[in-house]
Amino acid sequence: MKLTCMFSFILLFGAVGLVVFIHLQDPEEIVHQQTPGIKYNMGFLQPKKDCVSSNNQERRLRKTSADGAATVKQSDSLEASESEPTKLQSTDRRQSSIVFAMKDQQKGEETDSIRLHKRRRRFIIKKSPILISMNSSVLNLPTLKSEDRNNNKWQSLYQIQGERKRIMRETCSKYKSNNRRIITPYHVSRIFVEDKYRVLYCEVPKAGCSNWKRVLMVLNGLASSTRDIQHNTVHYGNYLKRLDGFDHKGIYHRLNTYTKMLFIREPFEKLVSAFRDKFEHPNNYYHPVFGKAIISRYRVNATKEALRTGSGVKFKEFIQYLLDVHRPVGMDIHWDHVNRLCSPCLIDYDFVGKFESMEEDANFFLHLIGAPQNLTFPKFKDRHSNEERTTTKITQQYFAQLSPSQRQQSYDFYYMDYLMFNYSKPFEDLY
């Protein structure tokens, strides 16, 4: 009898304690526990984190220089939705979280469910105004003029464009899901706008981007000749407009009516070119930000001087950093995938040029858009002009420093770029 009473008392005490605990629990904590995975379509912005982190560091280092001025506008447009939370935003989040919790509890009641759905729609529109639905993108590559159709050179180049776009579309269809064509400012943040000739150019570093910006500035009437434009003016003068600087209507209109083009380069060659430029020459950003982190992580018995300056990074150490899933410092646009920089599976580029045939492809593009006849693509190399350009031979010399396993992993890292832009394997032992 005593045992029964004692057991009943324990059960009653436990039930009362549970009721008191639930009553005192913070509703906000309950909501967060119930809905840990709700991101409200913000998953599309995740790749930006790597670029944002490195760009923010660069801006801090270049705060008093002309370099910093060129990146402020991009920072404002790309990070506004991810940072600078206000009290009002926090309140909205709490209110909306409670609404979603109520939806889970009352999903059997049709009226409440409809009301919650409408409120959720308003929440998403308010919190994610950067989402732009793209059902399709009009192909805008101009047809050959009647007088050009008998020109074997123009005809051949036109057919090459059709083949490049076909391979790109087929690769996207096979490996990427295009069912939800949602384009955010992140996806168009590397695209420069030239309104006079209705051109959108996606910048791919180390693939002629400096000279392409010069051409766009001449087309826009900002200079009479590409030779008049200095390197710092090109990259830090902030003369060219970016597509993410326009509102939704402006972005949508230009994506659907302007001629969209990008120029790419053999991935390994582009990578070696970036390494030579950023780590084999004095650099007050890449050495302290990337160099110090790379040497600290991957060099055994590094000297104090190397750890202090970040200078003297070896190519093998750089590749270790690139392939490390737990990188000590984020990615950078100079060695990121073209697939991430320009989103060719989301945006239907009308013209795909290659660095290897730059002069021919570039001048063909200028001919197609009706650019002035005296404007041709510049051949000069404005940085380290006395140094030989990175060639296939030089690229092979750098990759010879790596083990077969590291070469294979590097190829795997850029596999989609190799496939999408129809580049052959750079080494015979790759699979």
Coordinates of C-alpha atoms in Angstrom, one line a residue:
M1 CA 0.0 0.0 0.0
K2 CA 2.8 2.4 1.0
L3 CA 4.6 1.5 -2.3
T4 CA 1.6 2.3 -4.4
C5 CA 1.0 5.6 -2.6
M6 CA 4.7 6.5 -3.0
F7 CA 4.7 5.6 -6.8
S8 CA 1.5 7.7 -7.3
F9 CA 3.1 10.6 -5.5
I10 CA 6.2 10.5 -7.7
L11 CA 4.1 10.4 -10.9
L12 CA 2.0 13.3 -9.7
F13 CA 5.0 15.4 -8.7
G14 CA 6.7 14.7 -12.1
A15 CA 3.6 15.7 -14.0
V16 CA 3.3 19.0 -12.0
G17 CA 7.0 19.7 -12.6
L18 CA 6.6 19.1 -16.4
V19 CA 3.6 21.5 -16.6
V20 CA 5.5 24.2 -14.7
F21 CA 8.6 23.7 -16.9
I22 CA 6.5 24.1 -20.1
H23 CA 4.7 27.1 -18.8
L24 CA 8.0 28.8 -17.9
Q25 CA 9.8 27.9 -21.2
D26 CA 10.5 30.9 -23.6
P27 CA 8.2 30.6 -26.7
E28 CA 11.0 31.8 -28.9
E29 CA 13.2 28.9 -27.9
I30 CA 10.4 26.4 -28.6
V31 CA 9.9 27.9 -32.1
H32 CA 13.6 27.7 -32.9
Q33 CA 13.7 24.1 -31.8
Q34 CA 10.7 23.2 -33.9
T35 CA 11.9 25.0 -37.1
P36 CA 15.7 24.7 -37.3
G37 CA 15.9 24.4 -41.0
I38 CA 13.8 27.3 -42.3
K39 CA 16.0 29.5 -44.5
Y40 CA 13.4 31.2 -46.6
N41 CA 15.2 30.6 -49.9
M42 CA 18.4 32.2 -48.6
G43 CA 20.4 29.1 -49.4
F44 CA 21.1 30.6 -52.9
L45 CA 23.3 33.2 -51.2
Q46 CA 25.5 30.8 -49.3
P47 CA 28.3 30.7 -51.9
K48 CA 28.8 34.4 -51.4
K49 CA 30.3 33.9 -48.0
D50 CA 33.8 33.0 -49.3
C51 CA 33.9 36.0 -51.5
V52 CA 32.4 38.4 -48.9
S53 CA 35.0 37.4 -46.3
S54 CA 38.0 37.9 -48.5
N55 CA 36.6 41.1 -50.1
N56 CA 35.9 42.5 -46.6
Q57 CA 39.4 41.9 -45.6
E58 CA 40.7 43.5 -48.8
R59 CA 38.5 46.6 -48.2
R60 CA 39.9 47.0 -44.7
L61 CA 43.4 46.8 -45.9
R62 CA 42.7 49.2 -48.8
K63 CA 40.6 51.6 -46.8
T64 CA 42.7 54.7 -47.6
S65 CA 43.6 53.7 -51.2
A66 CA 41.8 54.0 -54.5
D67 CA 41.3 50.2 -54.4
G68 CA 38.8 50.5 -51.6
A69 CA 36.6 52.9 -53.5
A70 CA 35.9 50.3 -56.2
T71 CA 34.5 47.7 -53.8
V72 CA 32.2 49.8 -51.6
K73 CA 29.2 49.8 -54.0
Q74 CA 29.4 46.0 -54.4
S75 CA 29.6 45.5 -50.7
D76 CA 26.5 47.6 -50.2
S77 CA 24.4 45.8 -52.8
L78 CA 25.5 42.2 -52.0
E79 CA 25.6 42.2 -48.2
A80 CA 22.6 44.3 -47.3
S81 CA 20.4 41.3 -47.1
E82 CA 22.8 39.2 -45.0
S83 CA 24.2 41.8 -42.5
E84 CA 23.3 44.9 -40.6
P85 CA 20.2 43.4 -38.7
T86 CA 18.0 46.1 -37.2
K87 CA 15.6 45.9 -34.3
L88 CA 12.7 46.0 -36.7
Q89 CA 14.1 43.0 -38.6
S90 CA 14.6 41.1 -35.4
T91 CA 11.0 41.8 -34.4
D92 CA 9.8 40.6 -37.8
R93 CA 11.7 37.4 -37.4
R94 CA 10.3 36.7 -34.0
Q95 CA 6.8 37.4 -35.1
S96 CA 7.1 35.3 -38.2
S97 CA 8.7 32.4 -36.3
I98 CA 5.7 32.3 -34.0
V99 CA 3.4 32.3 -37.0
F100 CA 5.2 29.3 -38.5
A101 CA 5.0 27.5 -35.1
M102 CA 1.2 28.1 -35.1
K103 CA 1.0 26.7 -38.6
D104 CA 2.6 23.4 -37.4
Q105 CA 0.1 23.2 -34.6
Q106 CA -3.0 24.1 -36.6
K107 CA -2.3 22.6 -40.0
G108 CA -5.5 20.6 -39.8
E109 CA -7.6 23.8 -39.9
E110 CA -8.0 25.0 -43.5
T111 CA -8.8 28.6 -42.8
D112 CA -5.9 29.2 -40.5
S113 CA -3.6 27.4 -42.9
I114 CA -4.5 29.7 -45.8
R115 CA -4.1 32.8 -43.6
L116 CA -0.6 31.6 -42.5
H117 CA 0.4 30.8 -46.1
K118 CA -0.4 34.4 -47.1
R119 CA 1.5 35.8 -44.2
R120 CA 4.5 33.6 -45.1
R121 CA 4.4 34.9 -48.7
R122 CA 4.4 38.5 -47.5
F123 CA 7.3 37.6 -45.1
I124 CA 9.4 36.0 -48.0
I125 CA 8.7 39.0 -50.3
K126 CA 9.7 41.4 -47.6
K127 CA 12.8 39.5 -46.4
S128 CA 14.1 38.3 -49.8
P129 CA 13.4 41.1 -52.3
I130 CA 16.4 40.1 -54.3
L131 CA 14.9 36.9 -55.7
I132 CA 14.0 37.2 -59.4
S133 CA 12.2 34.4 -61.2
M134 CA 13.6 33.6 -64.6
N135 CA 11.5 31.3 -66.8
S136 CA 13.7 31.7 -69.8
S137 CA 16.3 34.1 -71.3
V138 CA 16.1 35.3 -74.8
L139 CA 19.1 34.5 -77.0
N140 CA 20.3 37.8 -78.3
L141 CA 23.3 36.9 -80.5
P142 CA 22.8 39.0 -83.6
T143 CA 22.4 37.2 -86.9
L144 CA 25.1 37.6 -89.5
K145 CA 24.5 40.5 -91.8
S146 CA 23.8 39.6 -95.4
E147 CA 27.2 40.7 -96.6
D148 CA 28.9 38.6 -93.9
R149 CA 27.1 35.3 -94.8
N150 CA 29.4 34.8 -97.7
N151 CA 32.4 35.5 -95.6
N152 CA 33.9 32.1 -94.6
K153 CA 35.7 33.5 -91.6
W154 CA 32.5 35.1 -90.0
Q155 CA 30.5 32.0 -90.9
S156 CA 33.0 29.7 -89.2
L157 CA 33.2 31.8 -86.1
Y158 CA 29.4 31.9 -85.9
Q159 CA 29.2 28.1 -86.1
I160 CA 31.8 27.8 -83.4
Q161 CA 29.6 29.9 -81.1
G162 CA 26.7 27.7 -81.7
E163 CA 28.7 24.6 -80.8
R164 CA 30.1 26.2 -77.6
K165 CA 26.6 27.1 -76.4
R166 CA 25.3 23.7 -77.3
I167 CA 27.9 22.0 -75.2
M168 CA 27.3 24.4 -72.3
R169 CA 23.6 23.8 -72.4
E170 CA 23.9 20.0 -72.6
T171 CA 26.3 20.0 -69.6
C172 CA 23.9 22.1 -67.6
S173 CA 21.0 19.8 -68.5
K174 CA 23.0 16.7 -67.5
Y175 CA 24.6 17.9 -64.3
K176 CA 22.6 20.9 -63.0
S177 CA 18.9 21.3 -62.1
N178 CA 17.3 24.2 -64.0
N179 CA 13.8 23.6 -62.7
R180 CA 14.0 26.7 -60.4
R181 CA 15.6 29.5 -62.3
I182 CA 16.0 31.9 -59.4
I183 CA 18.6 34.6 -60.1
T184 CA 19.8 36.8 -57.2
P185 CA 22.1 39.8 -57.2
Y186 CA 24.9 37.4 -56.1
H187 CA 24.5 35.6 -59.5
V188 CA 24.9 38.9 -61.4
S189 CA 27.4 40.6 -59.2
R190 CA 30.3 40.0 -61.6
I191 CA 28.4 41.2 -64.6
F192 CA 29.2 44.6 -66.0
V193 CA 26.7 46.7 -68.0
E194 CA 27.2 48.7 -71.2
D195 CA 23.9 50.3 -72.0
K196 CA 24.8 52.1 -75.3
Y197 CA 25.5 48.8 -77.2
R198 CA 23.3 46.7 -74.8
V199 CA 26.1 44.4 -73.6
L200 CA 26.4 42.4 -70.4
Y201 CA 29.9 41.1 -69.7
C202 CA 30.7 38.6 -66.9
E203 CA 34.1 39.2 -65.6
V204 CA 36.4 36.1 -65.3
P205 CA 39.7 37.2 -63.8
K206 CA 42.9 36.2 -65.7
A207 CA 40.9 35.8 -68.9
G208 CA 41.4 39.2 -70.4
C209 CA 39.1 41.0 -68.0
S210 CA 41.2 44.2 -67.7
N211 CA 41.2 44.8 -71.4
W212 CA 37.5 43.9 -71.8
K213 CA 36.7 46.6 -69.2
R214 CA 38.8 49.0 -71.3
V215 CA 36.7 48.1 -74.3
L216 CA 33.4 48.6 -72.4
M217 CA 34.6 52.0 -71.3
V218 CA 35.4 53.1 -74.8
L219 CA 32.0 51.8 -76.0
N220 CA 30.4 53.8 -73.3
G221 CA 32.2 57.0 -74.4
L222 CA 34.4 57.2 -71.2
A223 CA 37.6 57.1 -73.2
S224 CA 38.6 57.5 -76.9
S225 CA 41.2 54.7 -76.8
T226 CA 41.9 51.6 -74.7
R227 CA 45.5 52.7 -74.4
D228 CA 44.5 55.8 -72.5
I229 CA 43.1 53.8 -69.6
Q230 CA 45.4 52.8 -66.7
H231 CA 45.1 49.6 -64.8
N232 CA 43.9 51.2 -61.5
T233 CA 41.3 53.2 -63.5
V234 CA 40.0 50.0 -64.9
H235 CA 39.6 48.1 -61.7
Y236 CA 39.2 50.8 -59.0
G237 CA 37.8 53.8 -60.9
N238 CA 34.2 52.6 -60.5
Y239 CA 33.3 53.9 -63.9
L240 CA 31.5 50.8 -65.1
K241 CA 28.0 49.8 -63.8
R242 CA 27.4 46.4 -62.4
L243 CA 24.1 44.6 -63.0
D244 CA 23.4 44.0 -59.3
G245 CA 23.3 47.8 -58.9
F246 CA 19.9 48.0 -60.7
D247 CA 16.5 47.3 -59.3
H248 CA 14.6 44.1 -60.1
K249 CA 13.0 45.5 -63.2
G250 CA 16.3 46.8 -64.5
I251 CA 18.1 43.5 -63.9
Y252 CA 15.3 41.4 -65.5
H253 CA 15.0 43.7 -68.5
R254 CA 18.8 43.6 -69.3
L255 CA 19.1 39.9 -68.8
N256 CA 16.3 39.3 -71.3
T257 CA 17.2 41.9 -73.9
Y258 CA 21.0 42.6 -73.8
T259 CA 23.7 40.5 -75.4
K260 CA 25.3 38.5 -72.6
M261 CA 28.9 37.4 -73.0
L262 CA 31.8 35.9 -71.1
F263 CA 35.4 34.9 -71.9
I264 CA 37.0 31.9 -70.2
R265 CA 40.4 30.3 -70.1
E266 CA 41.9 26.8 -69.6
P267 CA 41.4 26.2 -65.8
F268 CA 44.9 25.1 -64.9
E269 CA 46.5 27.9 -67.0
K270 CA 44.2 30.4 -65.4
L271 CA 45.1 29.1 -61.9
V272 CA 48.9 29.3 -62.6
S273 CA 48.5 32.8 -64.0
A274 CA 46.7 33.9 -60.8
F275 CA 49.3 32.3 -58.6
R276 CA 52.2 34.0 -60.5
D277 CA 50.4 37.4 -60.3
K278 CA 49.4 37.3 -56.7
F279 CA 52.2 35.4 -54.9
E280 CA 55.3 35.9 -57.0
H281 CA 55.1 39.7 -57.0
P282 CA 54.8 42.1 -54.1
N283 CA 51.2 42.4 -53.1
N284 CA 49.9 44.2 -50.0
Y285 CA 46.7 42.2 -49.9
Y286 CA 47.3 38.7 -51.0
H287 CA 50.5 38.2 -49.1
P288 CA 49.2 39.3 -45.6
V289 CA 45.7 37.8 -46.1
F290 CA 46.3 34.6 -48.0
G291 CA 50.0 34.1 -47.8
K292 CA 50.3 34.2 -44.1
A293 CA 47.4 31.8 -43.6
I294 CA 48.8 29.4 -46.2
I295 CA 52.3 29.3 -44.8
S296 CA 51.1 29.0 -41.2
R297 CA 48.9 26.0 -42.1
Y298 CA 50.9 24.1 -44.7
R299 CA 54.6 24.9 -44.2
V300 CA 56.6 22.9 -41.7
N301 CA 59.2 24.9 -39.7
A302 CA 58.2 28.2 -41.3
T303 CA 60.5 31.1 -40.5
K304 CA 59.3 34.0 -38.5
E305 CA 59.8 36.3 -41.4
A306 CA 57.6 34.2 -43.7
L307 CA 54.9 34.0 -41.0
R308 CA 55.1 37.8 -40.5
T309 CA 55.0 38.8 -44.2
G310 CA 53.2 35.9 -46.0
S311 CA 55.6 36.2 -48.9
G312 CA 57.1 33.3 -50.7
V313 CA 54.2 31.0 -50.9
K314 CA 55.1 27.9 -52.9
F315 CA 52.8 26.5 -55.6
K316 CA 52.4 23.2 -53.8
E317 CA 51.3 25.0 -50.6
F318 CA 48.9 27.0 -52.7
I319 CA 47.4 23.8 -54.1
Q320 CA 47.1 22.3 -50.6
Y321 CA 45.1 25.4 -49.6
L322 CA 42.9 25.2 -52.7
L323 CA 42.0 21.5 -52.1
D324 CA 41.5 21.8 -48.3
V325 CA 37.9 21.6 -47.4
H326 CA 38.8 23.4 -44.2
R327 CA 40.7 26.3 -45.8
P328 CA 42.3 28.7 -43.3
V329 CA 41.0 31.6 -45.5
G330 CA 38.2 31.7 -48.0
M331 CA 38.1 31.4 -51.8
D332 CA 39.0 34.3 -54.1
I333 CA 37.5 35.2 -57.5
H334 CA 40.9 34.8 -59.2
W335 CA 40.9 31.0 -58.7
D336 CA 37.2 30.3 -58.2
H337 CA 35.2 28.3 -60.7
V338 CA 33.7 30.0 -63.7
N339 CA 30.5 28.1 -62.9
R340 CA 30.3 30.0 -59.6
L341 CA 31.4 33.4 -60.9
C342 CA 29.1 33.6 -63.9
S343 CA 26.4 31.0 -63.3
P344 CA 26.2 29.8 -66.9
C345 CA 23.5 27.3 -66.0
L346 CA 21.2 30.0 -64.8
I347 CA 22.0 32.7 -67.3
D348 CA 21.9 31.9 -71.0
Y349 CA 25.1 33.6 -72.3
D350 CA 24.8 34.5 -75.9
F351 CA 28.5 34.6 -76.7
V352 CA 31.2 32.4 -75.1
G353 CA 34.8 33.5 -76.0
K354 CA 38.0 31.8 -75.1
F355 CA 41.3 33.3 -74.0
E356 CA 43.2 31.0 -76.3
S357 CA 41.5 32.6 -79.4
M358 CA 41.0 36.0 -77.7
E359 CA 41.8 38.3 -80.6
E360 CA 39.7 36.5 -83.1
D361 CA 36.7 35.9 -80.8
A362 CA 36.8 39.4 -79.3
N363 CA 36.9 41.2 -82.6
F364 CA 34.1 39.0 -83.9
F365 CA 31.9 39.9 -81.0
L366 CA 32.6 43.6 -81.5
H367 CA 31.7 43.2 -85.2
L368 CA 28.4 41.5 -84.2
I369 CA 27.3 44.3 -81.9
G370 CA 28.1 47.0 -84.4
A371 CA 31.0 48.5 -82.5
P372 CA 33.1 51.3 -84.2
Q373 CA 35.3 49.7 -86.8
N374 CA 38.4 51.4 -85.4
L375 CA 37.9 49.7 -82.0
T376 CA 39.7 46.4 -81.7
F377 CA 40.6 44.3 -78.7
P378 CA 43.9 45.5 -77.1
K379 CA 46.8 43.1 -77.2
F380 CA 49.0 44.7 -74.5
K381 CA 49.7 43.2 -71.1
D382 CA 49.5 46.0 -68.5
R383 CA 50.7 44.1 -65.4
H384 CA 54.2 42.7 -65.3
S385 CA 54.5 43.5 -68.9
N386 CA 58.2 42.4 -69.1
E387 CA 57.2 38.9 -67.9
E388 CA 56.1 36.1 -70.3
R389 CA 52.4 35.3 -70.3
T390 CA 51.4 32.1 -68.7
T391 CA 51.4 29.5 -71.4
T392 CA 50.6 25.8 -71.6
K393 CA 54.3 25.0 -71.2
I394 CA 54.7 27.2 -68.1
T395 CA 51.5 25.7 -66.6
Q396 CA 52.9 22.2 -67.0
Q397 CA 56.1 23.2 -65.3
Y398 CA 54.2 24.3 -62.2
F399 CA 52.0 21.3 -62.1
A400 CA 55.1 19.0 -62.4
Q401 CA 55.8 20.1 -58.8
L402 CA 52.7 18.2 -57.7
S403 CA 52.1 14.6 -57.0
P404 CA 49.8 12.6 -59.4
S405 CA 47.2 12.6 -56.7
Q406 CA 47.3 16.4 -56.3
R407 CA 47.0 16.9 -60.1
Q408 CA 44.0 14.6 -60.1
Q409 CA 42.4 16.4 -57.2
S410 CA 43.0 19.7 -58.9
Y411 CA 41.4 18.4 -62.1
D412 CA 38.4 17.2 -60.1
F413 CA 38.1 20.6 -58.5
Y414 CA 37.7 22.3 -61.9
Y415 CA 36.0 19.3 -63.6
M416 CA 32.8 21.2 -64.4
D417 CA 34.7 24.1 -66.0
Y418 CA 36.6 21.6 -68.1
L419 CA 33.4 19.8 -69.1
M420 CA 31.2 22.8 -69.7
F421 CA 33.7 24.7 -71.9
N422 CA 35.1 21.7 -73.7
Y423 CA 38.7 21.8 -72.6
S424 CA 40.7 18.6 -72.9
K425 CA 42.5 17.0 -70.0
P426 CA 45.8 18.8 -69.4
F427 CA 47.7 15.6 -68.4
E428 CA 47.4 12.1 -69.9
D429 CA 47.4 10.4 -66.5
L430 CA 44.2 12.1 -65.4
Y431 CA 40.9 10.3 -65.5

